[in-house]
mmCIF file of C-alpha atoms in Angstrom:
data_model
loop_
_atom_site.group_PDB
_atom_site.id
_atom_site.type_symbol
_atom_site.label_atom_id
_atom_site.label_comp_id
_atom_site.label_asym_id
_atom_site.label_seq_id
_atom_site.Cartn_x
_atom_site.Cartn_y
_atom_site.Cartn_z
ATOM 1 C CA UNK C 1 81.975 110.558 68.348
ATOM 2 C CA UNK C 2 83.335 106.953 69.190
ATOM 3 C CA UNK C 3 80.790 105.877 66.183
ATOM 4 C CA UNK C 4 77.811 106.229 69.002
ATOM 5 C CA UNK C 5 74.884 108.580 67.845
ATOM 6 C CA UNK C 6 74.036 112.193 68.880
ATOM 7 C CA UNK C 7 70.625 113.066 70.220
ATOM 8 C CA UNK C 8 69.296 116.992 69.895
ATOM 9 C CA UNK C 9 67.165 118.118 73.091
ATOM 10 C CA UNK C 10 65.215 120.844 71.526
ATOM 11 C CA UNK C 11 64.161 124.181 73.812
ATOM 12 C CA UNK C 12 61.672 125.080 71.400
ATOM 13 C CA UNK C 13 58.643 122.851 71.395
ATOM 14 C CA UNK C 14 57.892 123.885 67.513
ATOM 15 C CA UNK C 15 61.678 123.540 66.069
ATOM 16 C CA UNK C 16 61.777 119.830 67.606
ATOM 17 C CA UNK C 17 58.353 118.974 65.995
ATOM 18 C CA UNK C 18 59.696 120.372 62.320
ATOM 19 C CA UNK C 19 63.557 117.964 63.554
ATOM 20 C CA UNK C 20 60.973 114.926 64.139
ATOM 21 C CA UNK C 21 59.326 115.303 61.025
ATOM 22 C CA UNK C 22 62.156 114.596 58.777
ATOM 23 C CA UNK C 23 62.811 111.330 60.473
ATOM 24 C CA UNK C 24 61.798 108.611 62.923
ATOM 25 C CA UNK C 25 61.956 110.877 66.224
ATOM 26 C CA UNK C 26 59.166 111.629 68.241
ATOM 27 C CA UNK C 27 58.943 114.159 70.836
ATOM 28 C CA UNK C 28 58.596 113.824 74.635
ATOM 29 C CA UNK C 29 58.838 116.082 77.091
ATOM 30 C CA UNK C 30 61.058 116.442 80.471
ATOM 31 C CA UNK C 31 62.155 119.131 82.782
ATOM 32 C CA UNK C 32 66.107 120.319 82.688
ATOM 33 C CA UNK C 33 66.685 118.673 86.166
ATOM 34 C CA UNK C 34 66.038 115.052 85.095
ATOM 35 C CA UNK C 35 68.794 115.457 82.138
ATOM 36 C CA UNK C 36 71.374 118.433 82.690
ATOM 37 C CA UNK C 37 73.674 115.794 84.904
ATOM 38 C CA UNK C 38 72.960 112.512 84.012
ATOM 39 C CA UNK C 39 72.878 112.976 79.927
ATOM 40 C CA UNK C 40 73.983 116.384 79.167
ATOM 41 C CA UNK C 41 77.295 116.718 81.669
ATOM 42 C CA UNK C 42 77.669 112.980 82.388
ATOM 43 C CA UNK C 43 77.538 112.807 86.431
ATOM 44 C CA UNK C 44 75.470 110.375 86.928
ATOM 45 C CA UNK C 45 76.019 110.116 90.353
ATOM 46 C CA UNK C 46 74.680 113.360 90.743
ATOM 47 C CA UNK C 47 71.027 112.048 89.445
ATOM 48 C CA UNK C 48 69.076 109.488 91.487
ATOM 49 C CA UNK C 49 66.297 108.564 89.101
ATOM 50 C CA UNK C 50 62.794 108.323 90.980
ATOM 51 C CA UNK C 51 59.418 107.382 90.125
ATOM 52 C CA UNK C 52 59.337 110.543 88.715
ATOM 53 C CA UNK C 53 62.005 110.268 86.070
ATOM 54 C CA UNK C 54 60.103 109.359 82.458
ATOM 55 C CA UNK C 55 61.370 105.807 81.536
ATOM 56 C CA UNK C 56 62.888 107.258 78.320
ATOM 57 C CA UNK C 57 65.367 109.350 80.406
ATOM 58 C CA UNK C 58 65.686 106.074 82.277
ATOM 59 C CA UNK C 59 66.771 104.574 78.822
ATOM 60 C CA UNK C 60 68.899 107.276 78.007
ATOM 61 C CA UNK C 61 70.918 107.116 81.147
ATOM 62 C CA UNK C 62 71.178 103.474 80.957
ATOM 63 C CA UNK C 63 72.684 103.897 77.267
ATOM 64 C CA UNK C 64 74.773 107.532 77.835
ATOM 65 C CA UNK C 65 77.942 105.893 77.066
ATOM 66 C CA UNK C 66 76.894 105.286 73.782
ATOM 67 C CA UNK C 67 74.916 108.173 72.437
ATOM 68 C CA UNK C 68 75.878 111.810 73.449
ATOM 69 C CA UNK C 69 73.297 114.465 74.086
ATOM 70 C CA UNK C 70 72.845 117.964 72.542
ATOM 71 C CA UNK C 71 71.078 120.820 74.024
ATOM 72 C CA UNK C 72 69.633 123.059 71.347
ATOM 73 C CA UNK C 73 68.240 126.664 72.200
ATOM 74 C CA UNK C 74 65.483 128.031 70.185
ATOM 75 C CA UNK C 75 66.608 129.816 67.184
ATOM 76 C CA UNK C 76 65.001 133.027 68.997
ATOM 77 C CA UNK C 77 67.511 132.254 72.250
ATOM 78 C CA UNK C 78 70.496 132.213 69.514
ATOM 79 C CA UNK C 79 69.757 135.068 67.711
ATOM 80 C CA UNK C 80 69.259 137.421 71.003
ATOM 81 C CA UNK C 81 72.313 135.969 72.102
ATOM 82 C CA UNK C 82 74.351 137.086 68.947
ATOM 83 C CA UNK C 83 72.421 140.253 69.240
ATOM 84 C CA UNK C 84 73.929 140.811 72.730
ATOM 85 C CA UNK C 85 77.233 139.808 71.936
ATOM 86 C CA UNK C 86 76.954 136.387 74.160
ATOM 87 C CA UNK C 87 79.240 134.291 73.608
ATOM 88 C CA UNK C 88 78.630 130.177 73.991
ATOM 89 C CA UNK C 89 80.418 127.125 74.438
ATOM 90 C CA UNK C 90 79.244 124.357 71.864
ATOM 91 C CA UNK C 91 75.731 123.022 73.405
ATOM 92 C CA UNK C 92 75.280 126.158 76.132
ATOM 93 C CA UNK C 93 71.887 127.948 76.547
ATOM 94 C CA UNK C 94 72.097 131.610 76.521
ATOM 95 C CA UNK C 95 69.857 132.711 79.383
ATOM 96 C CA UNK C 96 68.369 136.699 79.971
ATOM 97 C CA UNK C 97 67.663 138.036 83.080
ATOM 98 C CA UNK C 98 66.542 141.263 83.498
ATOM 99 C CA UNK C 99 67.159 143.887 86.172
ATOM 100 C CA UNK C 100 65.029 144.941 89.081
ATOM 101 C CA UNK C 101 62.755 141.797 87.929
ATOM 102 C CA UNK C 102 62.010 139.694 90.227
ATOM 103 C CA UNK C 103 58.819 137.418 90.933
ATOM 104 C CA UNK C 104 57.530 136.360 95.202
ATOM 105 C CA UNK C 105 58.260 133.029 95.445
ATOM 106 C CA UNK C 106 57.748 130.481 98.019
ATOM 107 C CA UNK C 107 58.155 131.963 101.846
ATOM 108 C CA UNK C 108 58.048 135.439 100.633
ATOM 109 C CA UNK C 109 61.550 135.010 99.204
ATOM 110 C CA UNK C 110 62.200 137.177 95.986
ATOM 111 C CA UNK C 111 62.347 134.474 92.735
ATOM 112 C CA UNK C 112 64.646 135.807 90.222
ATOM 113 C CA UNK C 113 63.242 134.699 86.602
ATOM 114 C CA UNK C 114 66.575 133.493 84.191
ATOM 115 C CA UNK C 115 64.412 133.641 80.891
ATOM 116 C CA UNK C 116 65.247 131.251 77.862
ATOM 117 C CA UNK C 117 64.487 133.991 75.245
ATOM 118 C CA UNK C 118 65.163 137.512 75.541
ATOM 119 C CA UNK C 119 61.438 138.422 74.422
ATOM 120 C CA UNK C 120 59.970 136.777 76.997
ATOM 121 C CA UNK C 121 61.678 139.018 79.851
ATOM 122 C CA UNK C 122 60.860 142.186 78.490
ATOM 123 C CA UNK C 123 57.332 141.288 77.897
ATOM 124 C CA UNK C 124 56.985 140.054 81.682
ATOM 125 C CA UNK C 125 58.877 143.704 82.721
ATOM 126 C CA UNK C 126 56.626 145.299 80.321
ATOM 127 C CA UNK C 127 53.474 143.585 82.156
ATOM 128 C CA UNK C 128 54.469 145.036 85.912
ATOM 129 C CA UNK C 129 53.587 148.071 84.845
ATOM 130 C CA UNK C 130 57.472 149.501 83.709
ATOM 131 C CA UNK C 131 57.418 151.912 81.743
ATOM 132 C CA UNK C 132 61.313 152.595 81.825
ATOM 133 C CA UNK C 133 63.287 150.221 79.294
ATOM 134 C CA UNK C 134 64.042 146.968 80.206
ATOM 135 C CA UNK C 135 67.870 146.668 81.099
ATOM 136 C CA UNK C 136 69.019 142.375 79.809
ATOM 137 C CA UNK C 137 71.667 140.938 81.001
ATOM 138 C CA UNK C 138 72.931 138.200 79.335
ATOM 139 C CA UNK C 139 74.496 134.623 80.741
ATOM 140 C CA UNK C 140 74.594 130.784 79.873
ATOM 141 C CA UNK C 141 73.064 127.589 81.383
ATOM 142 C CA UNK C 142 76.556 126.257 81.613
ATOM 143 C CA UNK C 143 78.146 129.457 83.509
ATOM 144 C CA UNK C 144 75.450 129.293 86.079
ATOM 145 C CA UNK C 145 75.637 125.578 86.802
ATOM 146 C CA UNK C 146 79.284 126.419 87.367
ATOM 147 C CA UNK C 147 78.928 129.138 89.575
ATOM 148 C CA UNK C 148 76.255 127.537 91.541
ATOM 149 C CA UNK C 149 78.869 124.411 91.935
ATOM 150 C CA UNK C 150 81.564 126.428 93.044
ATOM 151 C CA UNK C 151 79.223 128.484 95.462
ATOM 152 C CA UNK C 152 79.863 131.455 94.232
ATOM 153 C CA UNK C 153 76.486 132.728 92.658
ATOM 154 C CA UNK C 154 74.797 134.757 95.820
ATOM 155 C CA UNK C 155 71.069 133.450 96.729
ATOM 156 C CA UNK C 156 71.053 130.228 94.353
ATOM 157 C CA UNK C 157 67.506 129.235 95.556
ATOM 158 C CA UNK C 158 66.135 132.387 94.166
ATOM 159 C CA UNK C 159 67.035 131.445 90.453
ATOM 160 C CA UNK C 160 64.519 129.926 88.484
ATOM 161 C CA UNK C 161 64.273 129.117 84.806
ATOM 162 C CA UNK C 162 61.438 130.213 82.618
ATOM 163 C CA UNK C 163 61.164 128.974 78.894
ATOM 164 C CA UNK C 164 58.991 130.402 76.269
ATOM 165 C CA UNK C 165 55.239 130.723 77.377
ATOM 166 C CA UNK C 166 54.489 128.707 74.531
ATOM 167 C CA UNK C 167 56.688 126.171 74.894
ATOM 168 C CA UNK C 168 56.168 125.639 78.759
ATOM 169 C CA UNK C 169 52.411 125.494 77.898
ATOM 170 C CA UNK C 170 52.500 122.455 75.329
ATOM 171 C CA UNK C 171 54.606 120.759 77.480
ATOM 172 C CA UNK C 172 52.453 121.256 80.416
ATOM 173 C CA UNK C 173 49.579 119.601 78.045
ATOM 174 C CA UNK C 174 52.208 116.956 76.804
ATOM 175 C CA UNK C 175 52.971 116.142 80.958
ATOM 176 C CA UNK C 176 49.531 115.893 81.498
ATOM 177 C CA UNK C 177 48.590 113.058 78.859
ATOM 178 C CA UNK C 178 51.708 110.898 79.131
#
């Protein structure tokens, strides 16, 4: 890769601890908005860093055209995404939604939940009560940032990304002592 170096962003809070272990990484945490354009796509211009934005994505913008970036699903999100048949492009994120889910959002307007890992959709059907099988439908990060660029994904502001409870928990603890 134009002899710059490759950086992994890890999904899975566990899987990047056990990648930093074998070497001199350490892991930090950020949300998908602060990196999907400026380090993972390369639009830049699409990214206005703010107060906000942790200094290491800072860094990382500020060196992009030297080091590409990698996004890694969990090994979970890969595996239901074989299971399902999903296909992905090198560095997508499958993403499971599941129908007749939905969550009330801000305004009263329906939030519809695009889960990381299969698992965690059916457990969140499971826990409204459903006793009818969950029905999964399968997509990828990088088919609905396309869609919602080209405008045609209906009610785009209703989408909204949920990793693994885990996951979302440690980095919620991470966030809080940085």
């Amino acid at each position: 890769q134009d002899g710059g170096m490759q950086e992994n962003i890890y999904f899975s809070y566990s899987e990047a601890t056990n990648a930093a272990s074998s070497g001199e990484s350490v892991v930090k945490v950020t949300t998908l908005d602060q990196i999907m354009y400026p380090l993972i796509l390369k639009r830049v211009g699409m990214f206005k860093p703010t107060a906000a934005t942790p200094i290491e994505v800072k860094n990382a913008i500020a060196s992009s055209s030297t080091t590409s970036y990698k996004l890694v699903p969990s090994a979970a999100a890969l595996t239901d995404a074989k299971n399902t048949g999903t296909t992905l492009k090198e560095g997508d994120i499958p993403l499971f939604s599941i129908a007749r889910l939905a969550f009330a959002g801000s305004g009263g307007q329906p939030q519809v939940p695009l889960f990381l890992e299969r698992a965690d959709g059916v457990i969140s059907y499971t826990r409204l009560g459903k006793s009818d099988e969950a029905v999964v439908r399968t997509t990828s990060l990088l088919d609905v940032l396309d869609s919602m660029e080209r405008g045609t994904r209906p009610a785009v502001g209703q989408l909204e990304f949920y990793g693994n409870a885990e996951d979302v928990l440690k980095a919620d603890e991470m966030s809080s002592s940085q």
